[in-house]
Coordinates of N, CA, C and O in Angstrom, one line a residue:
M6 N 2.7 -80.3 -26.4 CA 2.5 -81.3 -25.4 C 1.6 -82.4 -26.0 O 1.9 -83.6 -25.9
F7 N 0.5 -82.1 -26.7 CA -0.4 -83.1 -27.2 C 0.2 -83.8 -28.3 O -0.1 -85.0 -28.5
E8 N 1.1 -83.2 -29.1 CA 1.7 -83.9 -30.2 C 2.7 -85.0 -29.7 O 2.7 -86.1 -30.2
T9 N 3.4 -84.6 -28.6 CA 4.3 -85.6 -28.0 C 3.5 -86.8 -27.4 O 3.8 -88.0 -27.6
L10 N 2.4 -86.5 -26.7 CA 1.5 -87.6 -26.2 C 1.0 -88.4 -27.3 O 1.0 -89.7 -27.2
T11 N 0.5 -87.8 -28.4 CA -0.1 -88.5 -29.5 C 1.0 -89.4 -30.1 O 0.7 -90.6 -30.4
A12 N 2.2 -88.9 -30.3 CA 3.3 -89.7 -30.9 C 3.6 -90.9 -30.0 O 3.8 -92.0 -30.5
R13 N 3.7 -90.7 -28.7 CA 4.0 -91.8 -27.8 C 2.9 -92.9 -27.8 O 3.2 -94.1 -27.8
L14 N 1.7 -92.4 -27.7 CA 0.6 -93.4 -27.8 C 0.6 -94.2 -29.1 O 0.3 -95.4 -29.1
N15 N 0.8 -93.5 -30.2 CA 0.9 -94.1 -31.5 C 2.0 -95.2 -31.5 O 1.8 -96.3 -32.1
Q16 N 3.1 -95.0 -30.9 CA 4.2 -96.0 -30.8 C 3.7 -97.2 -30.1 O 3.9 -98.3 -30.5
V17 N 3.0 -97.0 -29.0 CA 2.5 -98.1 -28.2 C 1.5 -98.9 -29.0 O 1.5 -100.1 -29.1
F18 N 0.6 -98.2 -29.7 CA -0.5 -98.8 -30.4 C 0.1 -99.6 -31.6 O -0.4 -100.6 -32.0
D19 N 1.1 -99.0 -32.3 CA 1.7 -99.7 -33.4 C 2.3 -101.1 -33.0 O 2.2 -102.1 -33.7
G20 N 2.9 -101.1 -31.8 CA 3.4 -102.3 -31.3 C 2.3 -103.3 -31.0 O 2.5 -104.5 -31.2
L21 N 1.2 -102.9 -30.5 CA 0.1 -103.8 -30.2 C -0.6 -104.3 -31.5 O -1.0 -105.5 -31.5
R22 N -0.6 -103.5 -32.5 CA -1.3 -103.9 -33.8 C -0.5 -105.0 -34.4 O -1.1 -105.8 -35.1
R23 N 0.8 -105.1 -34.2 CA 1.7 -106.1 -34.9 C 1.5 -107.5 -34.3 O 1.9 -108.4 -34.9
R24 N 0.9 -107.6 -33.1 CA 0.8 -108.8 -32.4 C -0.5 -109.5 -32.7 O -1.5 -108.8 -32.7
G25 N -0.5 -110.8 -33.0 CA -1.7 -111.5 -33.3 C -2.5 -111.8 -32.0 O -3.7 -111.6 -31.9
K26 N -1.8 -112.2 -31.0 CA -2.5 -112.5 -29.7 C -1.7 -111.8 -28.6 O -0.5 -111.7 -28.6
L27 N -2.4 -111.2 -27.6 CA -1.7 -110.5 -26.6 C -1.7 -111.2 -25.3 O -2.7 -111.8 -24.8
S28 N -0.5 -111.3 -24.6 CA -0.4 -111.9 -23.3 C -0.6 -110.8 -22.3 O -0.6 -109.6 -22.6
V29 N -0.7 -111.2 -21.0 CA -0.8 -110.3 -19.9 C 0.4 -109.4 -19.9 O 0.4 -108.2 -19.6
A30 N 1.6 -110.0 -20.2 CA 2.8 -109.3 -20.2 C 2.8 -108.2 -21.3 O 3.3 -107.1 -21.0
D31 N 2.2 -108.5 -22.4 CA 2.1 -107.5 -23.5 C 1.3 -106.3 -23.0 O 1.6 -105.2 -23.3
V32 N 0.2 -106.6 -22.4 CA -0.7 -105.6 -21.9 C 0.0 -104.8 -20.8 O -0.1 -103.5 -20.9
D33 N 0.7 -105.4 -19.9 CA 1.4 -104.7 -18.9 C 2.5 -103.8 -19.4 O 2.6 -102.6 -19.0
T34 N 3.2 -104.2 -20.5 CA 4.2 -103.4 -21.1 C 3.6 -102.2 -21.8 O 4.0 -101.1 -21.6
A35 N 2.5 -102.4 -22.5 CA 1.8 -101.3 -23.1 C 1.2 -100.3 -22.1 O 1.4 -99.1 -22.3
M36 N 0.7 -100.8 -21.0 CA 0.1 -99.9 -20.0 C 1.2 -99.1 -19.3 O 1.0 -98.0 -19.0
R37 N 2.4 -99.7 -19.1 CA 3.5 -99.0 -18.6 C 3.9 -97.8 -19.5 O 4.2 -96.7 -19.0
E38 N 3.9 -98.1 -20.8 CA 4.3 -97.0 -21.8 C 3.2 -95.9 -21.8 O 3.5 -94.7 -21.9
V39 N 1.9 -96.3 -21.7 CA 0.8 -95.4 -21.7 C 0.9 -94.5 -20.4 O 0.8 -93.3 -20.4
R40 N 1.2 -95.2 -19.3 CA 1.4 -94.5 -18.0 C 2.5 -93.4 -18.1 O 2.2 -92.3 -17.7
L41 N 3.6 -93.8 -18.6 CA 4.7 -92.8 -18.8 C 4.3 -91.7 -19.7 O 4.7 -90.5 -19.4
A42 N 3.7 -92.0 -20.8 CA 3.3 -90.9 -21.7 C 2.3 -89.9 -21.0 O 2.5 -88.7 -21.2
L43 N 1.4 -90.4 -20.3 CA 0.4 -89.6 -19.6 C 1.1 -88.7 -18.5 O 0.8 -87.5 -18.4
L44 N 2.0 -89.4 -17.8 CA 2.7 -88.6 -16.7 C 3.6 -87.5 -17.3 O 3.7 -86.4 -16.8
E45 N 4.2 -87.9 -18.4 CA 5.1 -86.9 -19.1 C 4.3 -85.7 -19.6 O 4.8 -84.6 -19.8
A46 N 3.0 -86.0 -19.9 CA 2.1 -84.9 -20.4 C 1.4 -84.2 -19.3 O 0.5 -83.4 -19.5
D47 N 2.0 -84.4 -18.1 CA 1.5 -83.7 -16.9 C 0.1 -84.0 -16.4 O -0.6 -83.2 -15.8
V48 N -0.3 -85.2 -16.7 CA -1.6 -85.7 -16.2 C -1.4 -86.1 -14.8 O -0.4 -86.7 -14.4
H49 N -2.3 -85.7 -13.9 CA -2.1 -86.0 -12.4 C -1.9 -87.5 -12.2 O -2.6 -88.3 -12.8
Y50 N -1.0 -87.8 -11.3 CA -0.7 -89.2 -11.0 C -1.9 -90.0 -10.6 O -2.1 -91.2 -11.1
N51 N -2.8 -89.5 -9.8 CA -4.0 -90.3 -9.4 C -5.0 -90.6 -10.6 O -5.6 -91.6 -10.7
V52 N -5.1 -89.6 -11.5 CA -5.9 -89.8 -12.7 C -5.3 -90.9 -13.5 O -6.0 -91.8 -14.0
V53 N -3.9 -90.8 -13.7 CA -3.2 -91.9 -14.5 C -3.4 -93.2 -13.9 O -3.7 -94.2 -14.5
K54 N -3.2 -93.3 -12.6 CA -3.3 -94.6 -11.8 C -4.7 -95.2 -12.0 O -4.8 -96.4 -12.4
D55 N -5.8 -94.4 -11.9 CA -7.1 -95.0 -12.0 C -7.4 -95.3 -13.5 O -8.0 -96.4 -13.8
F56 N -6.9 -94.5 -14.4 CA -7.1 -94.7 -15.8 C -6.5 -96.1 -16.2 O -7.1 -96.9 -16.9
I57 N -5.2 -96.3 -15.8 CA -4.5 -97.5 -16.2 C -5.1 -98.7 -15.6 O -5.2 -99.7 -16.2
A58 N -5.6 -98.6 -14.4 CA -6.3 -99.7 -13.7 C -7.5 -100.1 -14.5 O -7.8 -101.3 -14.7
R59 N -8.3 -99.1 -14.9 CA -9.5 -99.4 -15.7 C -9.2 -100.1 -17.0 O -9.8 -101.1 -17.4
V60 N -8.2 -99.5 -17.7 CA -7.9 -100.0 -19.0 C -7.3 -101.5 -18.9 O -7.7 -102.4 -19.6
R61 N -6.4 -101.7 -17.9 CA -5.8 -103.0 -17.7 C -6.9 -104.0 -17.4 O -6.8 -105.1 -18.0
E62 N -7.8 -103.7 -16.5 CA -8.9 -104.6 -16.2 C -9.6 -105.1 -17.4 O -9.9 -106.2 -17.6
R63 N -10.0 -104.1 -18.2 CA -10.7 -104.4 -19.4 C -9.9 -105.2 -20.4 O -10.3 -106.1 -21.1
A64 N -8.6 -104.8 -20.5 CA -7.7 -105.3 -21.5 C -7.3 -106.8 -21.3 O -7.1 -107.5 -22.2
I65 N -7.3 -107.2 -20.0 CA -6.9 -108.6 -19.8 C -8.1 -109.5 -19.6 O -8.0 -110.7 -19.4
G66 N -9.3 -108.9 -19.7 CA -10.5 -109.6 -19.6 C -11.0 -110.2 -20.9 O -10.3 -110.1 -21.9
A67 N -12.1 -110.8 -20.9 CA -12.7 -111.4 -22.1 C -12.9 -110.5 -23.2 O -12.9 -110.9 -24.4
E68 N -13.1 -109.2 -22.9 CA -13.3 -108.2 -24.0 C -12.2 -108.2 -25.0 O -12.5 -108.0 -26.2
V69 N -11.0 -108.4 -24.6 CA -9.9 -108.5 -25.6 C -9.5 -109.9 -26.0 O -9.3 -110.1 -27.2
S70 N -9.6 -110.8 -25.1 CA -9.2 -112.2 -25.4 C -10.1 -112.8 -26.5 O -9.7 -113.7 -27.3
K71 N -11.3 -112.3 -26.6 CA -12.3 -112.9 -27.6 C -12.3 -112.0 -28.8 O -13.0 -112.3 -29.8
A72 N -11.6 -110.9 -28.9 CA -11.6 -110.0 -30.0 C -10.8 -110.6 -31.2 O -9.8 -111.3 -31.0
L73 N -11.3 -110.3 -32.4 CA -10.6 -110.8 -33.6 C -9.2 -110.1 -33.7 O -8.3 -110.7 -34.2
N74 N -9.1 -108.9 -33.3 CA -7.9 -108.1 -33.4 C -7.6 -107.5 -32.0 O -8.1 -106.4 -31.7
P75 N -6.9 -108.2 -31.1 CA -6.7 -107.7 -29.7 C -6.1 -106.3 -29.6 O -6.5 -105.5 -28.8
G76 N -5.1 -106.1 -30.5 CA -4.5 -104.7 -30.5 C -5.5 -103.6 -30.7 O -5.5 -102.6 -30.0
Q77 N -6.3 -103.8 -31.7 CA -7.3 -102.8 -32.1 C -8.3 -102.7 -30.9 O -8.8 -101.6 -30.6
Q78 N -8.6 -103.8 -30.2 CA -9.6 -103.7 -29.1 C -9.0 -102.9 -28.0 O -9.7 -102.2 -27.3
I79 N -7.7 -103.0 -27.7 CA -7.1 -102.3 -26.6 C -7.1 -100.8 -27.0 O -7.4 -99.9 -26.2
I80 N -6.8 -100.5 -28.3 CA -6.9 -99.1 -28.7 C -8.3 -98.5 -28.5 O -8.4 -97.4 -28.0
K81 N -9.3 -99.3 -28.8 CA -10.7 -98.9 -28.6 C -10.9 -98.6 -27.1 O -11.6 -97.6 -26.7
I82 N -10.4 -99.5 -26.2 CA -10.6 -99.4 -24.8 C -10.0 -98.1 -24.3 O -10.5 -97.4 -23.5
V83 N -8.7 -97.9 -24.7 CA -8.0 -96.7 -24.3 C -8.8 -95.4 -24.7 O -9.0 -94.5 -23.9
N84 N -9.3 -95.4 -26.0 CA -10.1 -94.3 -26.4 C -11.3 -94.1 -25.6 O -11.6 -93.0 -25.2
E85 N -12.0 -95.2 -25.3 CA -13.3 -95.0 -24.5 C -13.0 -94.5 -23.1 O -13.7 -93.7 -22.6
E86 N -11.9 -95.0 -22.5 CA -11.5 -94.6 -21.2 C -11.0 -93.1 -21.2 O -11.3 -92.4 -20.2
L87 N -10.3 -92.7 -22.2 CA -9.9 -91.3 -22.3 C -11.1 -90.4 -22.4 O -11.2 -89.4 -21.7
V88 N -12.1 -90.8 -23.2 CA -13.3 -90.0 -23.4 C -14.1 -90.0 -22.0 O -14.6 -89.0 -21.6
G89 N -14.1 -91.2 -21.4 CA -14.8 -91.2 -20.1 C -14.1 -90.4 -19.0 O -14.7 -89.8 -18.1
T90 N -12.8 -90.3 -19.1 CA -12.0 -89.5 -18.1 C -12.0 -88.0 -18.5 O -12.2 -87.1 -17.6
L91 N -11.9 -87.7 -19.7 CA -11.7 -86.3 -20.1 C -13.0 -85.7 -20.7 O -13.1 -84.5 -20.8
G92 N -14.0 -86.5 -21.0 CA -15.2 -86.0 -21.7 C -15.1 -86.0 -23.2 O -14.0 -86.2 -23.7
Q93 N -16.2 -85.9 -23.8 CA -16.3 -85.9 -25.3 C -15.5 -84.7 -25.8 O -15.6 -83.6 -25.3
P94 N -14.7 -84.9 -26.9 CA -14.1 -83.7 -27.5 C -15.1 -82.7 -28.0 O -16.1 -83.2 -28.7
T95 N -14.9 -81.5 -27.8 CA -15.9 -80.5 -28.3 C -15.1 -79.4 -29.0 O -13.9 -79.2 -28.7
R96 N -15.8 -78.6 -29.8 CA -15.1 -77.5 -30.4 C -15.0 -76.3 -29.4 O -16.0 -76.0 -28.7
L97 N -13.9 -75.7 -29.4 CA -13.7 -74.5 -28.5 C -14.4 -73.3 -29.1 O -14.2 -73.0 -30.3
T98 N -15.1 -72.6 -28.3 CA -15.8 -71.4 -28.7 C -15.2 -70.2 -27.8 O -15.4 -70.3 -26.6
F99 N -14.6 -69.3 -28.5 CA -14.1 -68.1 -27.8 C -15.1 -67.0 -27.9 O -15.6 -66.6 -29.0
L100 N -15.4 -66.4 -26.7 CA -16.3 -65.3 -26.7 C -15.5 -64.0 -26.8 O -14.4 -63.9 -26.2
E101 N -16.0 -63.0 -27.5 CA -15.4 -61.7 -27.5 C -15.5 -61.0 -26.2 O -16.5 -61.1 -25.5
K102 N -14.4 -60.4 -25.8 CA -14.4 -59.6 -24.5 C -15.2 -58.4 -24.8 O -15.0 -57.7 -25.8
S103 N -16.1 -58.1 -23.9 CA -16.8 -56.8 -24.0 C -16.0 -55.7 -23.4 O -15.3 -55.9 -22.4
H104 N -15.9 -54.6 -24.0 CA -15.1 -53.5 -23.5 C -16.0 -52.6 -22.7 O -16.8 -51.9 -23.2
A105 N -15.9 -52.7 -21.4 CA -16.7 -51.8 -20.5 C -16.0 -50.5 -20.4 O -14.8 -50.4 -20.1
H106 N -16.7 -49.4 -20.5 CA -16.1 -48.1 -20.4 C -16.6 -47.4 -19.2 O -17.6 -47.4 -18.7

């Protein structure tokens, strides 16, 4: 599942990187693709809706329009919002089951 999500997001980001300047339509197209990728990865609809709204608001604001590389800035925003939504990635630690007799 995560491989598919990663592949889909990479496709979206590759398209953004190729553009020098991003229009609102470019951002909307990218957000539509990100929304579909997240929904296909079984992320809850309300989480996706809120996530996309936050990313879009930041992406069409001055934060991106003043960036030297708008595509990279949107990738940064998506990453920050994913971390904000899901939390910092951490290493999984598995505890041994104790055998009670």
